[in-house]
Coordinates of N, CA, C and O in Angstrom, one line a residue:
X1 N -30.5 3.0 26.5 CA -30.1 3.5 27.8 C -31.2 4.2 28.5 O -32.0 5.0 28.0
X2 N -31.4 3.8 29.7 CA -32.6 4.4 30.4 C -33.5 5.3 30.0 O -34.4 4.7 29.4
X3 N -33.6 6.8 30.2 CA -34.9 7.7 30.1 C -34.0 8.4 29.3 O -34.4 9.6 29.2
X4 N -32.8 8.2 28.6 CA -32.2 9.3 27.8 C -32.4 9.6 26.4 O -32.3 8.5 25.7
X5 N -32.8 10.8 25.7 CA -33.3 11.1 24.7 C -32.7 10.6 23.5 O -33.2 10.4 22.4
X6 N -31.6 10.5 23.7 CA -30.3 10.1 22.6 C -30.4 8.5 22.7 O -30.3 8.0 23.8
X7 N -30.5 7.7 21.5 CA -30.5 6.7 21.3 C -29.4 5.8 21.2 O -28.9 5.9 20.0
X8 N -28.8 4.9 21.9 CA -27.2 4.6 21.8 C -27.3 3.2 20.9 O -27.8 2.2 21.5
X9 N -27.0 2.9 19.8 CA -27.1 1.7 19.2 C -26.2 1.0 20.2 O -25.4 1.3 21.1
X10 N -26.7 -0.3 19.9 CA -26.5 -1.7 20.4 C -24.7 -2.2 20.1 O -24.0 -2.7 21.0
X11 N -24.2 -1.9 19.0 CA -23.4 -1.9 18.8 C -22.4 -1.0 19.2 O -21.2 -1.2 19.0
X12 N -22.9 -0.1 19.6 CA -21.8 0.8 20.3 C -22.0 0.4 22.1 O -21.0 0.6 22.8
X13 N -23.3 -0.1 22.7 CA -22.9 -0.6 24.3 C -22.7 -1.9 24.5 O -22.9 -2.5 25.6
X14 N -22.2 -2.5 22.8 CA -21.5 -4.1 23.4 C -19.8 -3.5 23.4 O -19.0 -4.4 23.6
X15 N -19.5 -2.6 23.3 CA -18.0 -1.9 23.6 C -18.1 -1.7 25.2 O -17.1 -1.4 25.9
X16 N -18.8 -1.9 25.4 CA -19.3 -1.4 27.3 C -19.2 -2.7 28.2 O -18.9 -2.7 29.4
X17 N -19.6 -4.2 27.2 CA -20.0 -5.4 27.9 C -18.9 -6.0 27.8 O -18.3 -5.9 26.8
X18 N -18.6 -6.7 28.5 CA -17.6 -8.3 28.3 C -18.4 -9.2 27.1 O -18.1 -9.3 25.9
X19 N -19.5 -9.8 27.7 CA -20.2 -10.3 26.4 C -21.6 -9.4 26.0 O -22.0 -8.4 26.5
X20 N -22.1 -10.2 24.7 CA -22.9 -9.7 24.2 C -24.3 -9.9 25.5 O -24.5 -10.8 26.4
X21 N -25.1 -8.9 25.3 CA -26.3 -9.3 26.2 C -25.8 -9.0 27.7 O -26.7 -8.7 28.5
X22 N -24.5 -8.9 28.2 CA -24.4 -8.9 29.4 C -24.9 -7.0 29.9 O -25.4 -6.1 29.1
X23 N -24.4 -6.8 31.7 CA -24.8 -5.7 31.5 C -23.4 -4.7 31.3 O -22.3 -5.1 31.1
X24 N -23.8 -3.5 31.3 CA -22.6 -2.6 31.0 C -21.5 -2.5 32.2 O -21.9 -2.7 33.3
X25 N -20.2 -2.3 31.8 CA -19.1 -2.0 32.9 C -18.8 -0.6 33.3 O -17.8 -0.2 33.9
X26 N -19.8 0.0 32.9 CA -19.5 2.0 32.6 C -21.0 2.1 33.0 O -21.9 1.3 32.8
X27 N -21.1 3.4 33.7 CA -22.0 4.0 34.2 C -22.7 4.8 32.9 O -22.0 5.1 31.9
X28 N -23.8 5.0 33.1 CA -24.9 5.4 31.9 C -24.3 6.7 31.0 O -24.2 6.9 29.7
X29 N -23.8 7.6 32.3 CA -23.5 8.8 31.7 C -22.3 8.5 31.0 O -22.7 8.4 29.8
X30 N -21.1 8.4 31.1 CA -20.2 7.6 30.5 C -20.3 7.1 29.4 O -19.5 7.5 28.5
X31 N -21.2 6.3 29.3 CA -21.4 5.2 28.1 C -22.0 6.5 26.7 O -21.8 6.5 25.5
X32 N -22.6 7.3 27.5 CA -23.2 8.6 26.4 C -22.5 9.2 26.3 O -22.4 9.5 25.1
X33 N -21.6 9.8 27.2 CA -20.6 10.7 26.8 C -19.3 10.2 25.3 O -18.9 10.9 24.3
X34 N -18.9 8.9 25.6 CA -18.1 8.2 24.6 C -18.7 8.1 23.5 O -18.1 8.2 22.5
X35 N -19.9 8.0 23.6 CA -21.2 7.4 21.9 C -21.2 8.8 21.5 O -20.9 8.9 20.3
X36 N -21.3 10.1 22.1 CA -21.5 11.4 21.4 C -20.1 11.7 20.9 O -20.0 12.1 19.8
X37 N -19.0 11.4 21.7 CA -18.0 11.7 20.7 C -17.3 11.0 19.5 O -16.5 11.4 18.7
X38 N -18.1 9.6 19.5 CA -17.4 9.1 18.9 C -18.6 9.2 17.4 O -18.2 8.9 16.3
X39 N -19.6 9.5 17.6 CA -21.0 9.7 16.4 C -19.9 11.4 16.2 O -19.2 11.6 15.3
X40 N -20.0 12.1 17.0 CA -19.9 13.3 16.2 C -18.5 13.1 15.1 O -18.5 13.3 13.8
X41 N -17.2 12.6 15.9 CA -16.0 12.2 14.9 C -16.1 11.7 13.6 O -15.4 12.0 12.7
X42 N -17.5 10.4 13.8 CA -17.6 10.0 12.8 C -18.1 11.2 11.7 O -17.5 11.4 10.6
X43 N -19.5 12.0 12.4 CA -19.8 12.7 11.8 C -18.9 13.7 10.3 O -18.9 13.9 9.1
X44 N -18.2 14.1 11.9 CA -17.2 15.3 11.1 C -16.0 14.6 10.1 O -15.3 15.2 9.3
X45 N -16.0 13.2 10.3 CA -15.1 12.6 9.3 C -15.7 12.4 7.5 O -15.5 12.0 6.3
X46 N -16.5 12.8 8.2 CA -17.5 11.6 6.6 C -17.9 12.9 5.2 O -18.3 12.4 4.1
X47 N -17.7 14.0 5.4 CA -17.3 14.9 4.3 C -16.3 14.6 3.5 O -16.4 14.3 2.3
X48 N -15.1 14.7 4.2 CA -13.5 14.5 3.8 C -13.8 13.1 3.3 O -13.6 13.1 2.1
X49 N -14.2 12.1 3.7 CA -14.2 10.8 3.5 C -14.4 10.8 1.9 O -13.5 10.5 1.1
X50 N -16.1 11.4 1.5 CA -16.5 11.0 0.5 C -15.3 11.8 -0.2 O -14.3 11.2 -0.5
X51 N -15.3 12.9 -0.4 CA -14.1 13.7 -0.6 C -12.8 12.8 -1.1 O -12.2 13.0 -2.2
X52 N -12.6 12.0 -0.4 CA -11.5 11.1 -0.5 C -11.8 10.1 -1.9 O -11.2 9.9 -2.9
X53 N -13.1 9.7 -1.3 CA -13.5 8.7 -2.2 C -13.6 8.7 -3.7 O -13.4 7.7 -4.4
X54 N -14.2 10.2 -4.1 CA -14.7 10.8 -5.4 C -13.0 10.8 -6.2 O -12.5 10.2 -7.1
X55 N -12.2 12.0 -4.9 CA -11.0 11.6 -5.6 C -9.8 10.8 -5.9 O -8.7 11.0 -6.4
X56 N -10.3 9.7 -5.4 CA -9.1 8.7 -5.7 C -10.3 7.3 -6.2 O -9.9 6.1 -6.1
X57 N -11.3 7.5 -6.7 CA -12.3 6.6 -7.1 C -11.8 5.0 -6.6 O -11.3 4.0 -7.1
X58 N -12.5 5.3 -5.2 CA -12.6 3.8 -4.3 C -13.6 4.4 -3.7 O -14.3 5.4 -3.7
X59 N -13.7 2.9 -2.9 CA -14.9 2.9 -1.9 C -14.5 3.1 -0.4 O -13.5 2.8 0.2
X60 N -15.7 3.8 0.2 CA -15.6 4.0 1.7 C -14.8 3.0 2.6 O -14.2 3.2 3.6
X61 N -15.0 1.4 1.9 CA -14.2 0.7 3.1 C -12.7 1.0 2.7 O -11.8 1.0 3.6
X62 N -12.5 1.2 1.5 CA -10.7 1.6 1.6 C -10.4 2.7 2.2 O -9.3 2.7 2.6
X63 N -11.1 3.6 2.5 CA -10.8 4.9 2.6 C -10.6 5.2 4.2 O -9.7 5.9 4.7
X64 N -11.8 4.4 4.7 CA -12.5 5.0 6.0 C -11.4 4.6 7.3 O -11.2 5.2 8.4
X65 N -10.8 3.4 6.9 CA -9.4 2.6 8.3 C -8.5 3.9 7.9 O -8.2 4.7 8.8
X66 N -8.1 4.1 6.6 CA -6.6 5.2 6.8 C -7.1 6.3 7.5 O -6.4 6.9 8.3
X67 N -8.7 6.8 7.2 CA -8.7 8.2 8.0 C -8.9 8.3 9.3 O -9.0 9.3 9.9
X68 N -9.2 6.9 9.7 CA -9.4 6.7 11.6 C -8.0 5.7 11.7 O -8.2 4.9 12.6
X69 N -6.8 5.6 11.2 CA -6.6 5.0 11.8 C -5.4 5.2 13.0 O -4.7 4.5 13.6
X70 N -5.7 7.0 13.1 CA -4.2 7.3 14.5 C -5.6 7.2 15.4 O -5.4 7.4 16.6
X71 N -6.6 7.0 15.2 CA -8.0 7.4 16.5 C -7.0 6.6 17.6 O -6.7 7.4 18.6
X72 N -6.5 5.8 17.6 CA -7.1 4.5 19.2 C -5.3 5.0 19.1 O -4.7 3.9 19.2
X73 N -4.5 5.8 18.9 CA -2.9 6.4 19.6 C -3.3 6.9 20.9 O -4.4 6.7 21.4
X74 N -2.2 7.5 21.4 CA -2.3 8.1 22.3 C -2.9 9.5 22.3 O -3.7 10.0 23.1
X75 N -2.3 10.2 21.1 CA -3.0 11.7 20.4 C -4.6 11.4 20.2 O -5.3 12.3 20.4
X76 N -5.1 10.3 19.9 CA -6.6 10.3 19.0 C -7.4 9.8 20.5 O -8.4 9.2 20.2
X77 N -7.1 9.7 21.8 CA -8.4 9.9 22.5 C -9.3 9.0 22.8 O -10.2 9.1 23.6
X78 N -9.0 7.9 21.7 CA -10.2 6.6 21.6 C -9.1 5.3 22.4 O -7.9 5.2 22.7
X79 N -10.5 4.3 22.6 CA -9.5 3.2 22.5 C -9.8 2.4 21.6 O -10.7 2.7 20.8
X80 N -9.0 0.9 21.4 CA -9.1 0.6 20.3 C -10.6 0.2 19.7 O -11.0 0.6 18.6
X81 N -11.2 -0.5 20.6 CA -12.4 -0.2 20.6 C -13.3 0.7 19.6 O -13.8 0.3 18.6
X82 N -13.3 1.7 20.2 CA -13.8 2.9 19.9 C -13.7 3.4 18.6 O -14.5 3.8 17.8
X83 N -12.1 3.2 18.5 CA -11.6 3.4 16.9 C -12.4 2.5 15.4 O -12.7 2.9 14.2
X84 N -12.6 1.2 16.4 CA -12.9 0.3 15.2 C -14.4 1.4 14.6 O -14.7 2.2 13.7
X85 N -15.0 0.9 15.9 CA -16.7 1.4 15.8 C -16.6 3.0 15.1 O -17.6 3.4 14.6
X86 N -15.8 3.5 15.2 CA -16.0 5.0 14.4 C -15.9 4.8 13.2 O -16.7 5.3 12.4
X87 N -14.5 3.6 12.7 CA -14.6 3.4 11.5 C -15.4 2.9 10.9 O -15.5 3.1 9.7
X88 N -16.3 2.0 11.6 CA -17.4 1.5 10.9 C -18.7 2.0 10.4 O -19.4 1.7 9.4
X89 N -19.0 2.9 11.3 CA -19.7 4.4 11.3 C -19.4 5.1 10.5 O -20.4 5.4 9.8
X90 N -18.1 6.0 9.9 CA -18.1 6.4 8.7 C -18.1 5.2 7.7 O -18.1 5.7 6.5
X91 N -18.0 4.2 7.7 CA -18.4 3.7 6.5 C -19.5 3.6 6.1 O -19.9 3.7 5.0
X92 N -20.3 3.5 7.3 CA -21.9 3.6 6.8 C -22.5 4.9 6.3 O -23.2 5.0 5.3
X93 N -22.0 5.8 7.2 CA -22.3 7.4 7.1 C -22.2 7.4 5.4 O -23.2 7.5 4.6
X94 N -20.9 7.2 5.0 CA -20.2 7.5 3.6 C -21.0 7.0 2.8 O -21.3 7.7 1.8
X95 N -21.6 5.5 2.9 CA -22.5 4.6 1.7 C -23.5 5.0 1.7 O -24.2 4.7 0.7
X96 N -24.2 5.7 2.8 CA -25.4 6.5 2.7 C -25.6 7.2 3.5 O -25.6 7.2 4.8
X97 N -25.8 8.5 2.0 CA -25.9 9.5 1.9 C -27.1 10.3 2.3 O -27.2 11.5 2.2

């Protein structure tokens, strides 16, 4: 994203495109504002996660859809979108540590 200090992966501003490569449908600020909340969510999810994981001895991909999965309701703020990409984010977050 332009001259902004926060780095927005690639996979979070093809949520922005129709296709891959194309340009974004959201204005810059926007596109940052959605990536910070949706990085911090994951953030704040991925304690409880492992948490989850240790006690019911599975792995992060079982774990990580049940705890995002009211995100993309009407209560969780996201769209569906958004939801996936968080969940995939704490999965990563969760496998490394």
């Amino acid at each position: 994203m332009d001259d902004q200090q926060i780095h927005v992966p690639e996979s979070f501003l093809d949520l922005f495109r129709r296709r891959r490569g194309d340009r974004r449908q959201e204005p810059a600020h926007r596109v940052l504002a959605r990536y910070e909340s949706c990085e911090d969510l994951a953030q704040a999810l991925c304690l409880q996660g492992r948490s989850l994981c240790l006690d019911l001895g599975v792995m992060p991909a079982d774990v990580a859809p049940r705890m995002t999965q009211g995100l993309s309701g009407p209560e969780g703020g996201l769209a569906p979108e958004e939801a996936d990409w968080v969940t995939t984010r704490l999965i990563e977050l969760m496998e490394n540590p």
